[in-house]
Amino acid sequence: MEQYGYFDDAAREYVITRPDTPSPWINYLGCEAFFTLMSNTGGGYSFYKDARMLRITRYRYNNVPTDAGGQYFYINDGGSVWTPGWMPVRAKLDAYECRHGLGYTRIMGEKDGLQARQVSMVPFGSDALVTRLTLENKSALAKDVSVFSFVEFCLWNAQDDSTNFQRNFSTGEVEIVGSAIYHKTEYRERRNHYAVYAVNAPVQGFDTDRESFLGAYRGFDSPAAVFENLSRNSVASGWSPVGSHNLKFTLAPGESKSFIFVLGYCENPQDQKFTAQDVINKAPAEKLLAMFRTDAQFDRAFDDLAGYWDGLLSIYNVSSGDEKLDRMVNVWNQYQCMVTFNMSRSASYFESGIGRGMGFRDSSQDLLGFMHLIPSRARERLIDIAATQFKDGSAYHQYQPLTKRGNFEVGSGFNDDPLWLIFGVAAYVKETGDLSILSESVPFDNDESVAESMMEHLRRSYHYTIDHRGPHGLPLIGRADWNDCLNLNCFSATPGESFQTTANFESGVAESLFISGMFVGVSDDYARLCREFGWQEEADAVPGFKQDMEQAVLKHGWDGEWFLRAYDAYGHKVGSNECDEGKIYIEPQGFLVMAGVGVKEGYAQKALDSVRKHLLSEHGVAIHTPPYTRYHLELGEISSYPPGYKENGGIFCHNNPWIVLAEAVLGHGDRAFDIYRRTCPSYITDQKLHHTEPYVYSQMVAGPYAPRFGQAKNSWLTGTAAWTFFAASQGILGIEPDFDGLKIDPCLPAFMTDVALTRKFRGSTYRIRMQNKAGGEKGRVKVVVDGCAVEGGLIPADIAPAEHEVCVTIE
Ligand code: BGC
Ligand code: NOJ
């Protein structure tokens, strides 16, 4: 089987050994405000905070060849032109390697005895992409080398940039001072920010006008300036501003030379925008550039970044005896959780950055995998999310990261949304013990005049479900629940109509078993939060609400071998053996069993047996089966996709960890791990078939009915990251932050007999050793902390903050 790369665990890098990966395999640089997506061939783009509003460099989605546009370094070595990342010139390289690391990417290319090594990062604390490019002459002869840097600026608003050409082509402006190129389009009017692209050496020439650099009718693969080895010193005026520096130098045999390139974002206060008429105030840029003039400065920033990640990844670390699990849990899964926390579903190679902002449901779930990393940022996020809730408990489905305002176009009506907020806040309190978040005053719909406590927001979330129940006492689905392609109140026969915003059939009866699982699952945590807040009466009412819902599920939601998925707008069953297609769905089996529904009655076990029997495949558990072969007006988008793709019978990775967690509830360690392994990237054997990056989760892998069974799509930005980390770290390995302390409750596969784990939690470091003789089922768990047995596996929160030895035996 063709291989494209491997894990270098010691370096915490993924090493790509050939540039022509099945799709671009990318990395995310930046973890605060400035971000760059960088592919293994140097493609990608940068933005500040918001990929739509403040896009710094241009990128063309849907383009051929794919992945065209990025930060490029063209090399002209005595007339031979090439690029170290292979793209865009695609000259044959003698050597190539790309290493994606934590917040940085290295690309090495070599041709005719000249080696180019680039290291790119977004340094912690800086709003810039900083790249060191080193050229080394490995040949026996002196070389005259000419390097041309290249970025293409985006005119800030990425949506306008790709549509409004009649205006765009006349707005572009730059300034050039020495080796610094300033992109200042629209700065003369309402913008107080600009971009700078600079190198720490004198240049032989520059270009800032795309057509001058490339030549008319030429592409990124053959810039005229590079092939003629002569910059045009062009000054952009309208059209498409770019940034290109030319550096010419001689390298003796064995000699090498490095340059540091900085692509930065700078802001000025409104009253200090200009230093003279039309001359931008460059002080912030000069300050930025001064930070990256020398190799020593670059190395320090690189070390700081490594230190930052060392710190984050020291919070949860396992040595399980299975290196594939270890590298995912310790490094790549947590890394992806940081990315999904930052990006939500906004900017990837499958999300254009101009569509969805932050999703209410998406962001709430992303927090579940991020909470332990930086709880203070999670807290802030929870408040932002809650502020987009309406007074009746419903919520804007999405909001824009820059303005934090709810998105009007999409509006509300997704009836799962409100409950996710309770999951998020409960996870925060469990991690930190910080109850002050409950009293935090948070507006509704961003209107400070109607602010209430966070706890009141949660109450409205919870009661929204209670107050919106259908004929069977089950939650009404509204526009959709988690599976937002199951559009039960949208009878769309009009081409182009949006399934996300159309609710043209007010049935008032379509109900969701999935939301019932969420409701039951979150009830105990909600009651606990009420009690902590002093709402005893409300807390006391919760068991009744919970029980009513469980009863409704047992009575109207059980199909005989598994749980139903929903009742549609006619009151017909969805996900039933009675259906011709879509007979069984994964979501209710996962969420209802996680919530403990039907455990006593034996339904839970049956439901999970049915999952294995009907939905399990080599590449994971399919979302439902059999897929819909025709369009069902009453089901909506789910039946738009051809069988086996996406929500129509694909392996929708996000919900696989729910089955892992459900298996753990029933105590099946081997079965839980088996599901975990099937979607886990580091167990992938056929990288060509899988297509997307083998170091991160993808949203979807084509299901058994698809012609391309096993092919993944939509990598990086998926709730799979958070839920899988949650399932592995808490469900399987059993390290569960809880209100009263750290609960140790593993459910291990038989082969994991000896596990060592470190967990930092509320000021203590726990060194945990587990001896497992339970043979693949849960077994009896005994926990001894510093020599003393603890009750119920719970290490109490009031233990003195220190380093503690924890011995766990499972028999
Ligand atoms: C996709 C879903 C996605 C939704 C919202 C649908 O077309 O299949 O996965 O959540 O759009 O953007
Ligand atoms: C992707 C969306 O981002 C998410 O909100 C949704 O739950 C899943 N697709 C499932 O449809």
CSV table of C-alpha atoms and ligand atoms in Angstrom, one decimal, residues 356 484-485 500 637 641 646-647 652 699, ligand 1:
chain,number,residue,atom,x,y,z
A,356,ARG,CA,-20.7,29.6,9.1
A,484,ASP,CA,-29.2,18.9,11.0
A,485,CYS,CA,-29.9,17.1,7.8
A,500,GLN,CA,-31.0,25.1,7.3
A,637,GLU,CA,-31.4,16.9,3.2
A,641,TYR,CA,-26.8,12.8,-0.4
A,646,LYS,CA,-22.4,12.3,4.9
A,647,GLU,CA,-25.6,12.0,6.9
A,652,PHE,CA,-20.2,10.2,10.6
A,699,GLN,CA,-16.0,14.6,9.8
B,1,BGC,C1,-24.2,19.1,6.1
B,1,BGC,C2,-24.1,19.1,7.6
B,1,BGC,C3,-23.9,20.5,8.2
B,1,BGC,C4,-25.0,21.4,7.6
B,1,BGC,C5,-24.8,22.8,8.1
B,1,BGC,C6,-25.2,20.1,5.7
B,1,BGC,O1,-25.2,20.2,4.3
B,1,BGC,O2,-24.4,17.9,5.6
B,1,BGC,O3,-23.1,18.2,8.0
B,1,BGC,O4,-23.9,20.4,9.5
B,1,BGC,O5,-25.0,21.4,6.2
B,1,BGC,O6,-23.9,23.5,7.4
